[in-house]
mmCIF file of C-alpha atoms in Angstrom:
data_model
loop_
_atom_site.group_PDB
_atom_site.id
_atom_site.type_symbol
_atom_site.label_atom_id
_atom_site.label_comp_id
_atom_site.label_asym_id
_atom_site.label_seq_id
_atom_site.Cartn_x
_atom_site.Cartn_y
_atom_site.Cartn_z
ATOM 1 C CA MET A 27 -29.049 4.471 28.525
ATOM 2 C CA PRO A 28 -26.414 1.740 27.412
ATOM 3 C CA VAL A 29 -25.188 1.282 24.088
ATOM 4 C CA SER A 30 -26.859 -1.048 21.956
ATOM 5 C CA ASN A 31 -24.170 -1.056 18.918
ATOM 6 C CA PRO A 32 -20.794 0.133 20.428
ATOM 7 C CA MET A 33 -18.060 1.249 18.124
ATOM 8 C CA THR A 34 -15.369 -1.247 17.444
ATOM 9 C CA LEU A 35 -11.793 0.102 17.215
ATOM 10 C CA THR A 36 -9.417 -2.309 15.357
ATOM 11 C CA THR A 37 -5.694 -2.625 14.412
ATOM 12 C CA PRO A 38 -4.890 -4.360 11.121
ATOM 13 C CA SER A 39 -1.876 -3.460 10.019
ATOM 14 C CA ASP A 40 0.689 -0.646 11.816
ATOM 15 C CA ARG A 41 -0.161 2.343 9.041
ATOM 16 C CA GLU A 42 -4.210 1.432 10.315
ATOM 17 C CA ILE A 43 -6.887 1.887 12.538
ATOM 18 C CA VAL A 44 -10.727 0.323 11.145
ATOM 19 C CA LEU A 45 -14.074 1.932 12.929
ATOM 20 C CA THR A 46 -16.941 0.011 13.099
ATOM 21 C CA ARG A 47 -20.611 0.649 13.941
ATOM 22 C CA VAL A 48 -23.933 -0.695 13.416
ATOM 23 C CA PHE A 49 -26.600 2.136 12.716
ATOM 24 C CA ASP A 50 -30.133 1.490 12.643
ATOM 25 C CA ALA A 51 -31.079 2.980 9.656
ATOM 26 C CA PRO A 52 -30.704 2.428 5.584
ATOM 27 C CA ARG A 53 -27.425 3.101 4.639
ATOM 28 C CA GLU A 54 -29.362 6.428 1.845
ATOM 29 C CA GLN A 55 -30.006 8.007 5.669
ATOM 30 C CA VAL A 56 -26.656 7.110 6.884
ATOM 31 C CA PHE A 57 -25.098 7.721 3.582
ATOM 32 C CA ARG A 58 -26.584 11.628 3.647
ATOM 33 C CA ALA A 59 -25.533 11.930 6.883
ATOM 34 C CA PHE A 60 -22.038 12.269 5.865
ATOM 35 C CA VAL A 61 -22.354 14.517 2.626
ATOM 36 C CA ASP A 62 -24.252 16.852 3.083
ATOM 37 C CA PRO A 63 -23.057 19.656 5.332
ATOM 38 C CA ALA A 64 -26.031 21.058 7.606
ATOM 39 C CA LEU A 65 -26.346 17.649 9.152
ATOM 40 C CA VAL A 66 -22.239 16.943 9.706
ATOM 41 C CA ALA A 67 -22.964 19.902 11.404
ATOM 42 C CA GLN A 68 -25.863 18.300 13.657
ATOM 43 C CA TRP A 69 -22.675 15.625 15.157
ATOM 44 C CA TRP A 70 -19.242 15.690 13.829
ATOM 45 C CA GLY A 71 -16.942 15.677 16.688
ATOM 46 C CA PRO A 72 -17.341 15.025 20.546
ATOM 47 C CA ARG A 73 -19.431 16.200 22.262
ATOM 48 C CA GLY A 74 -19.622 19.260 24.253
ATOM 49 C CA PHE A 75 -18.321 21.017 20.849
ATOM 50 C CA THR A 76 -19.259 23.000 17.991
ATOM 51 C CA THR A 77 -18.588 22.133 14.454
ATOM 52 C CA ILE A 78 -19.092 24.810 11.604
ATOM 53 C CA VAL A 79 -18.902 22.187 8.055
ATOM 54 C CA ASP A 80 -16.885 25.337 6.460
ATOM 55 C CA LYS A 81 -16.608 23.463 2.818
ATOM 56 C CA LEU A 82 -18.135 20.776 1.780
ATOM 57 C CA GLU A 83 -17.900 19.525 -1.651
ATOM 58 C CA ALA A 84 -18.242 15.246 -2.148
ATOM 59 C CA LYS A 85 -16.912 14.885 -5.159
ATOM 60 C CA PRO A 86 -14.241 14.227 -6.575
ATOM 61 C CA GLY A 87 -11.751 16.507 -6.225
ATOM 62 C CA GLY A 88 -14.101 18.415 -4.153
ATOM 63 C CA ALA A 89 -12.030 19.763 -0.714
ATOM 64 C CA TRP A 90 -13.884 19.336 2.807
ATOM 65 C CA ARG A 91 -12.797 21.421 5.692
ATOM 66 C CA TYR A 92 -14.508 21.763 9.005
ATOM 67 C CA ILE A 93 -13.629 23.391 12.378
ATOM 68 C CA VAL A 94 -14.716 22.175 15.916
ATOM 69 C CA ARG A 95 -15.155 25.026 18.663
ATOM 70 C CA GLY A 96 -14.482 24.006 22.831
ATOM 71 C CA SER A 97 -16.919 25.785 25.036
ATOM 72 C CA ASN A 98 -13.794 28.214 26.105
ATOM 73 C CA GLY A 99 -13.965 29.330 22.240
ATOM 74 C CA LYS A 100 -10.316 27.008 21.164
ATOM 75 C CA GLU A 101 -10.611 25.858 17.392
ATOM 76 C CA ASP A 102 -9.658 23.514 15.773
ATOM 77 C CA ALA A 103 -9.517 22.295 11.946
ATOM 78 C CA PHE A 104 -9.736 19.558 9.273
ATOM 79 C CA ARG A 105 -9.577 19.782 5.387
ATOM 80 C CA GLY A 106 -8.894 17.336 2.657
ATOM 81 C CA VAL A 107 -9.485 16.346 -0.311
ATOM 82 C CA PHE A 108 -12.392 14.359 -1.917
ATOM 83 C CA ARG A 109 -10.711 11.273 -3.337
ATOM 84 C CA GLU A 110 -14.045 8.840 -4.162
ATOM 85 C CA VAL A 111 -17.296 9.695 -3.877
ATOM 86 C CA THR A 112 -19.908 6.609 -4.422
ATOM 87 C CA PRO A 113 -23.406 7.194 -2.946
ATOM 88 C CA PRO A 114 -24.358 5.190 -0.838
ATOM 89 C CA GLU A 115 -21.577 2.879 -0.571
ATOM 90 C CA ARG A 116 -18.205 4.414 -0.096
ATOM 91 C CA LEU A 117 -16.325 8.242 -0.151
ATOM 92 C CA VAL A 118 -12.330 7.982 0.329
ATOM 93 C CA PHE A 119 -11.363 11.078 1.000
ATOM 94 C CA THR A 120 -7.756 12.725 2.636
ATOM 95 C CA PHE A 121 -7.997 13.879 6.257
ATOM 96 C CA GLU A 122 -5.355 16.437 7.793
ATOM 97 C CA TRP A 123 -5.590 18.361 11.124
ATOM 98 C CA GLU A 124 -4.405 21.699 10.749
ATOM 99 C CA GLY A 125 -2.418 22.073 13.262
ATOM 100 C CA LEU A 126 0.065 19.465 12.176
ATOM 101 C CA PRO A 127 0.213 20.743 8.502
ATOM 102 C CA GLY A 128 1.702 17.909 5.982
ATOM 103 C CA HIS A 129 0.583 15.163 8.092
ATOM 104 C CA VAL A 130 -2.135 13.505 5.463
ATOM 105 C CA LEU A 131 -4.191 10.002 6.406
ATOM 106 C CA VAL A 132 -6.131 8.691 3.655
ATOM 107 C CA GLU A 133 -10.146 7.971 5.105
ATOM 108 C CA THR A 134 -12.228 4.894 3.020
ATOM 109 C CA ILE A 135 -15.643 4.459 4.662
ATOM 110 C CA THR A 136 -18.151 2.303 3.132
ATOM 111 C CA LEU A 137 -21.624 1.530 3.581
ATOM 112 C CA GLU A 138 -23.448 -1.777 4.072
ATOM 113 C CA GLU A 139 -27.062 -2.596 4.757
ATOM 114 C CA ARG A 140 -28.483 -6.089 5.992
ATOM 115 C CA ASP A 141 -32.416 -5.661 7.743
ATOM 116 C CA GLY A 142 -32.098 -1.932 6.903
ATOM 117 C CA LYS A 143 -29.353 -1.713 9.516
ATOM 118 C CA THR A 144 -25.840 -0.546 8.477
ATOM 119 C CA THR A 145 -22.760 -0.927 8.659
ATOM 120 C CA VAL A 146 -19.854 1.703 8.467
ATOM 121 C CA THR A 147 -16.426 0.258 8.338
ATOM 122 C CA ASP A 148 -13.957 3.857 8.484
ATOM 123 C CA THR A 149 -10.617 2.821 7.646
ATOM 124 C CA SER A 150 -7.531 5.300 7.742
ATOM 125 C CA LEU A 151 -4.442 4.468 5.439
ATOM 126 C CA PHE A 152 -1.944 7.141 7.669
ATOM 127 C CA HIS A 153 1.559 7.250 5.433
ATOM 128 C CA THR A 154 4.171 5.692 8.839
ATOM 129 C CA PRO A 155 3.048 3.575 11.452
ATOM 130 C CA GLU A 156 4.700 7.229 14.387
ATOM 131 C CA GLU A 157 1.329 9.024 12.775
ATOM 132 C CA ARG A 158 -1.178 5.938 13.257
ATOM 133 C CA ASP A 159 0.781 6.050 16.826
ATOM 134 C CA GLY A 160 0.318 9.473 17.704
ATOM 135 C CA MET A 161 -3.288 8.980 16.044
ATOM 136 C CA LEU A 162 -4.177 6.582 18.642
ATOM 137 C CA GLN A 163 -2.255 8.494 21.435
ATOM 138 C CA SER A 164 -4.626 11.624 20.773
ATOM 139 C CA GLY A 165 -7.358 10.426 22.332
ATOM 140 C CA MET A 166 -8.957 9.719 19.071
ATOM 141 C CA GLU A 167 -10.974 6.894 19.941
ATOM 142 C CA GLY A 168 -13.408 8.258 22.794
ATOM 143 C CA GLY A 169 -13.402 11.550 20.313
ATOM 144 C CA ALA A 170 -15.106 9.013 17.176
ATOM 145 C CA SER A 171 -16.972 7.061 19.764
ATOM 146 C CA GLU A 172 -19.087 10.221 20.650
ATOM 147 C CA SER A 173 -19.262 11.506 17.494
ATOM 148 C CA TRP A 174 -20.798 7.894 15.891
ATOM 149 C CA ASP A 175 -22.922 8.154 19.366
ATOM 150 C CA LYS A 176 -24.208 11.929 17.433
ATOM 151 C CA LEU A 177 -24.848 10.497 14.300
ATOM 152 C CA ALA A 178 -26.736 7.144 15.951
ATOM 153 C CA GLU A 179 -29.238 9.831 17.282
ATOM 154 C CA LEU A 180 -29.668 12.198 14.843
ATOM 155 C CA LEU A 181 -30.817 9.184 12.715
ATOM 156 C CA ALA A 182 -33.293 8.281 15.726
ATOM 157 C CA GLN A 183 -34.197 11.801 15.506
ATOM 158 C CA GLN A 184 -34.965 12.093 11.748
ATOM 159 C CA GLY A 185 -37.054 8.674 12.033
ATOM 160 C CA MET B 8 28.783 17.120 -23.220
ATOM 161 C CA PRO B 9 29.391 13.762 -20.980
ATOM 162 C CA VAL B 10 27.182 14.399 -17.872
ATOM 163 C CA SER B 11 29.600 13.909 -15.092
ATOM 164 C CA ASN B 12 27.472 13.562 -12.357
ATOM 165 C CA PRO B 13 24.195 11.925 -13.134
ATOM 166 C CA MET B 14 20.939 11.618 -11.155
ATOM 167 C CA THR B 15 20.804 7.769 -9.770
ATOM 168 C CA LEU B 16 17.005 7.105 -8.561
ATOM 169 C CA THR B 17 16.121 3.678 -6.244
ATOM 170 C CA THR B 18 13.881 2.177 -4.798
ATOM 171 C CA PRO B 19 14.704 0.676 -1.293
ATOM 172 C CA SER B 20 11.004 -0.139 -0.829
ATOM 173 C CA ASP B 21 8.185 -0.738 -1.881
ATOM 174 C CA ARG B 22 6.448 3.088 -1.288
ATOM 175 C CA GLU B 23 9.806 4.541 -2.065
ATOM 176 C CA ILE B 24 11.409 6.330 -4.566
ATOM 177 C CA VAL B 25 14.824 7.778 -4.572
ATOM 178 C CA LEU B 26 16.690 10.312 -6.290
ATOM 179 C CA THR B 27 20.228 11.117 -5.418
ATOM 180 C CA ARG B 28 23.229 13.782 -7.898
ATOM 181 C CA VAL B 29 26.438 15.501 -6.588
ATOM 182 C CA PHE B 30 26.192 19.463 -7.707
ATOM 183 C CA ASP B 31 29.462 20.897 -7.815
ATOM 184 C CA ALA B 32 28.546 24.094 -5.591
ATOM 185 C CA PRO B 33 28.826 24.522 -1.754
ATOM 186 C CA ARG B 34 24.717 23.352 -0.191
ATOM 187 C CA GLU B 35 24.176 27.002 0.543
ATOM 188 C CA GLN B 36 23.445 27.683 -2.977
ATOM 189 C CA VAL B 37 22.259 24.904 -3.687
ATOM 190 C CA PHE B 38 19.377 24.885 -0.672
ATOM 191 C CA ARG B 39 18.587 28.686 -1.953
ATOM 192 C CA ALA B 40 18.011 27.114 -5.789
ATOM 193 C CA PHE B 41 14.681 25.103 -3.455
ATOM 194 C CA VAL B 42 13.790 27.689 -1.368
ATOM 195 C CA ASP B 43 13.717 31.003 -3.353
ATOM 196 C CA PRO B 44 11.386 31.376 -5.825
ATOM 197 C CA ALA B 45 12.518 33.572 -9.262
ATOM 198 C CA LEU B 46 15.655 30.063 -8.841
ATOM 199 C CA VAL B 47 13.148 27.324 -8.818
ATOM 200 C CA ALA B 48 11.601 29.417 -12.061
ATOM 201 C CA GLN B 49 14.586 28.441 -13.809
ATOM 202 C CA TRP B 50 14.988 25.028 -13.079
ATOM 203 C CA TRP B 51 12.411 22.699 -12.118
ATOM 204 C CA GLY B 52 10.201 20.805 -14.087
ATOM 205 C CA PRO B 53 11.484 19.060 -17.613
ATOM 206 C CA ARG B 54 13.088 20.248 -20.317
ATOM 207 C CA GLY B 55 10.848 22.190 -22.698
ATOM 208 C CA PHE B 56 8.115 23.701 -20.263
ATOM 209 C CA THR B 57 7.785 27.171 -18.452
ATOM 210 C CA THR B 58 7.845 26.752 -14.734
ATOM 211 C CA ILE B 59 4.991 29.704 -13.283
ATOM 212 C CA VAL B 60 5.472 28.885 -8.682
ATOM 213 C CA ASP B 61 2.776 30.404 -8.066
ATOM 214 C CA LYS B 62 3.693 29.981 -4.122
ATOM 215 C CA LEU B 63 6.479 29.003 -2.487
ATOM 216 C CA GLU B 64 6.933 29.888 1.339
ATOM 217 C CA ALA B 65 9.364 27.699 2.566
ATOM 218 C CA LYS B 66 8.927 27.636 6.467
ATOM 219 C CA PRO B 67 6.310 24.558 8.499
ATOM 220 C CA GLY B 68 2.759 25.066 7.786
ATOM 221 C CA GLY B 69 3.715 27.345 4.484
ATOM 222 C CA ALA B 70 2.412 26.419 1.455
ATOM 223 C CA TRP B 71 3.896 25.708 -2.115
ATOM 224 C CA ARG B 72 2.287 25.329 -6.082
ATOM 225 C CA TYR B 73 4.032 25.787 -9.012
ATOM 226 C CA ILE B 74 2.270 25.427 -12.660
ATOM 227 C CA VAL B 75 4.263 23.503 -15.765
ATOM 228 C CA ARG B 76 3.174 25.092 -18.759
ATOM 229 C CA GLY B 77 4.287 22.720 -22.511
ATOM 230 C CA SER B 78 4.886 24.509 -25.436
ATOM 231 C CA ASN B 79 1.394 23.349 -26.555
ATOM 232 C CA GLY B 80 0.337 25.528 -23.598
ATOM 233 C CA LYS B 81 -1.073 23.063 -22.188
ATOM 234 C CA GLU B 82 -0.602 22.458 -18.613
ATOM 235 C CA ASP B 83 -0.432 20.976 -14.672
ATOM 236 C CA ALA B 84 0.149 21.990 -11.046
ATOM 237 C CA PHE B 85 1.967 20.504 -8.192
ATOM 238 C CA ARG B 86 1.233 21.520 -4.274
ATOM 239 C CA GLY B 87 1.947 21.200 -1.017
ATOM 240 C CA VAL B 88 3.278 22.298 2.424
ATOM 241 C CA PHE B 89 6.155 22.950 3.993
ATOM 242 C CA ARG B 90 6.661 19.977 7.090
ATOM 243 C CA GLU B 91 10.095 21.083 8.189
ATOM 244 C CA VAL B 92 12.816 23.440 6.671
ATOM 245 C CA THR B 93 16.153 23.850 7.979
ATOM 246 C CA PRO B 94 18.898 26.075 6.051
ATOM 247 C CA PRO B 95 20.822 24.445 4.382
ATOM 248 C CA GLU B 96 20.731 20.829 4.821
ATOM 249 C CA ARG B 97 16.816 19.590 4.774
ATOM 250 C CA LEU B 98 13.484 20.186 3.478
ATOM 251 C CA VAL B 99 10.543 17.870 3.953
ATOM 252 C CA PHE B 100 7.183 18.558 2.074
ATOM 253 C CA THR B 101 3.990 16.698 0.884
ATOM 254 C CA PHE B 102 3.820 16.750 -3.025
ATOM 255 C CA GLU B 103 0.655 16.691 -4.691
ATOM 256 C CA TRP B 104 -0.523 16.680 -8.387
ATOM 257 C CA GLU B 105 -3.787 18.304 -8.980
ATOM 258 C CA GLY B 106 -4.953 16.056 -11.939
ATOM 259 C CA LEU B 107 -4.819 13.255 -8.834
ATOM 260 C CA PRO B 108 -6.441 14.708 -6.031
ATOM 261 C CA GLY B 109 -5.708 13.253 -2.709
ATOM 262 C CA HIS B 110 -2.667 11.508 -3.618
ATOM 263 C CA VAL B 111 -0.494 12.946 -1.420
ATOM 264 C CA LEU B 112 3.360 11.941 -1.392
ATOM 265 C CA VAL B 113 5.942 12.809 1.402
ATOM 266 C CA GLU B 114 9.032 14.489 -0.212
ATOM 267 C CA THR B 115 12.407 14.845 2.353
ATOM 268 C CA ILE B 116 15.050 16.365 0.064
ATOM 269 C CA THR B 117 18.628 16.567 2.266
ATOM 270 C CA LEU B 118 21.800 18.372 1.278
ATOM 271 C CA GLU B 119 25.001 16.819 2.612
ATOM 272 C CA GLU B 120 28.948 19.051 1.394
ATOM 273 C CA ARG B 121 31.954 17.588 0.895
ATOM 274 C CA ASP B 122 35.059 19.346 -0.611
ATOM 275 C CA GLY B 123 32.684 21.785 -2.030
ATOM 276 C CA LYS B 124 30.239 20.134 -3.910
ATOM 277 C CA THR B 125 27.254 18.532 -2.550
ATOM 278 C CA THR B 126 24.929 15.699 -2.703
ATOM 279 C CA VAL B 127 21.429 15.965 -3.063
ATOM 280 C CA THR B 128 19.047 12.748 -1.710
ATOM 281 C CA ASP B 129 15.523 12.966 -2.737
ATOM 282 C CA THR B 130 12.993 10.438 -0.732
ATOM 283 C CA SER B 131 10.103 10.319 -2.113
ATOM 284 C CA LEU B 132 7.776 8.391 0.597
ATOM 285 C CA PHE B 133 4.336 7.603 -0.842
ATOM 286 C CA HIS B 134 0.994 6.322 0.309
ATOM 287 C CA THR B 135 0.523 2.877 -0.915
ATOM 288 C CA PRO B 136 2.804 0.731 -3.556
ATOM 289 C CA GLU B 137 0.494 1.551 -6.161
ATOM 290 C CA GLU B 138 1.089 5.377 -5.844
ATOM 291 C CA ARG B 139 4.575 4.907 -5.662
ATOM 292 C CA ASP B 140 4.437 2.211 -9.296
ATOM 293 C CA GLY B 141 1.989 4.566 -10.731
ATOM 294 C CA MET B 142 4.785 7.669 -10.218
ATOM 295 C CA LEU B 143 7.722 5.509 -12.053
ATOM 296 C CA GLN B 144 5.114 4.762 -15.353
ATOM 297 C CA SER B 145 4.832 8.112 -15.507
ATOM 298 C CA GLY B 146 8.267 8.716 -16.807
ATOM 299 C CA MET B 147 9.307 10.866 -13.989
ATOM 300 C CA GLU B 148 12.859 9.393 -13.584
ATOM 301 C CA GLY B 149 13.295 11.520 -17.712
ATOM 302 C CA GLY B 150 11.393 14.581 -16.125
ATOM 303 C CA ALA B 151 14.133 15.012 -13.166
ATOM 304 C CA SER B 152 16.790 14.262 -14.895
ATOM 305 C CA GLU B 153 16.106 16.506 -17.189
ATOM 306 C CA SER B 154 15.178 19.240 -14.264
ATOM 307 C CA TRP B 155 18.451 18.352 -12.193
ATOM 308 C CA ASP B 156 20.690 18.763 -15.428
ATOM 309 C CA LYS B 157 18.970 22.783 -16.002
ATOM 310 C CA LEU B 158 19.600 22.960 -11.340
ATOM 311 C CA ALA B 159 23.651 21.753 -12.679
ATOM 312 C CA GLU B 160 23.581 24.769 -14.596
ATOM 313 C CA LEU B 161 22.109 27.608 -12.743
ATOM 314 C CA LEU B 162 24.571 26.470 -10.124
ATOM 315 C CA ALA B 163 27.052 26.063 -13.208
ATOM 316 C CA GLN B 164 26.193 29.512 -14.176
ATOM 317 C CA GLN B 165 26.102 32.189 -10.551
ATOM 318 C CA GLY B 166 29.426 30.673 -9.780
#
């Protein structure tokens, strides 16, 4: 099945990665998928991985922690703290892979609705260009694209 | 008593603050004062404050958390994670004030010894120029200067 709304990745500066995609759902529904633990567990992470939402306190100062488990049992954990939570339009939070502690980026997600569709823009601002380049080289683009495909499928199921 | 080795503060870029001071002690001794909980509690923070070292695991991935209590009982807590610990020459760790969660800077401390004296260079790299400016406006320069005076006094007592 062709993907009608693929994710785009751009790098407007040497410390940023910007992901954008249009989802065929109102933004209240899309926003909920980012802050409801039961929903996040269904789409966050690449295909073939199981996601466990260990913590998700979507409020300023609240913590989040997700564990992604591969089919071989290997686990990776990611964590951060919410800085801003403005339903249904904006989320700002830190993001840290526990495998590289102390390397922290700030992710800003904005949701804009037009004609019942929602454009999600996800801007990651890294501390240094080297950390940004390391993320690009990690294969994150494929993983993020699969994750957002899963989100689109979840939204479609919710109808 | 005149201060013979005052702290200097420079801002080599719009995201950095660099503090430097010469301490009249070998760098093994100065390094210890940054990683030994009992020593940190004696000098970290401005004059007139009590410092409680809640956590100090000086190893890569280890956590630190210090609580500073004013004479009025008001407490502020600071925390982070160590990225590099290379005795006696280098420490890299994140720094976050719990009053502004998710605003994380990276602090790099280097120690260089010459003729029995140690030059400490403490570089803070902020995520954004705005966060750097906020720190400058917080009165940190006076607080850091007092804290490093207390460190110099502690080192002198240790003889």
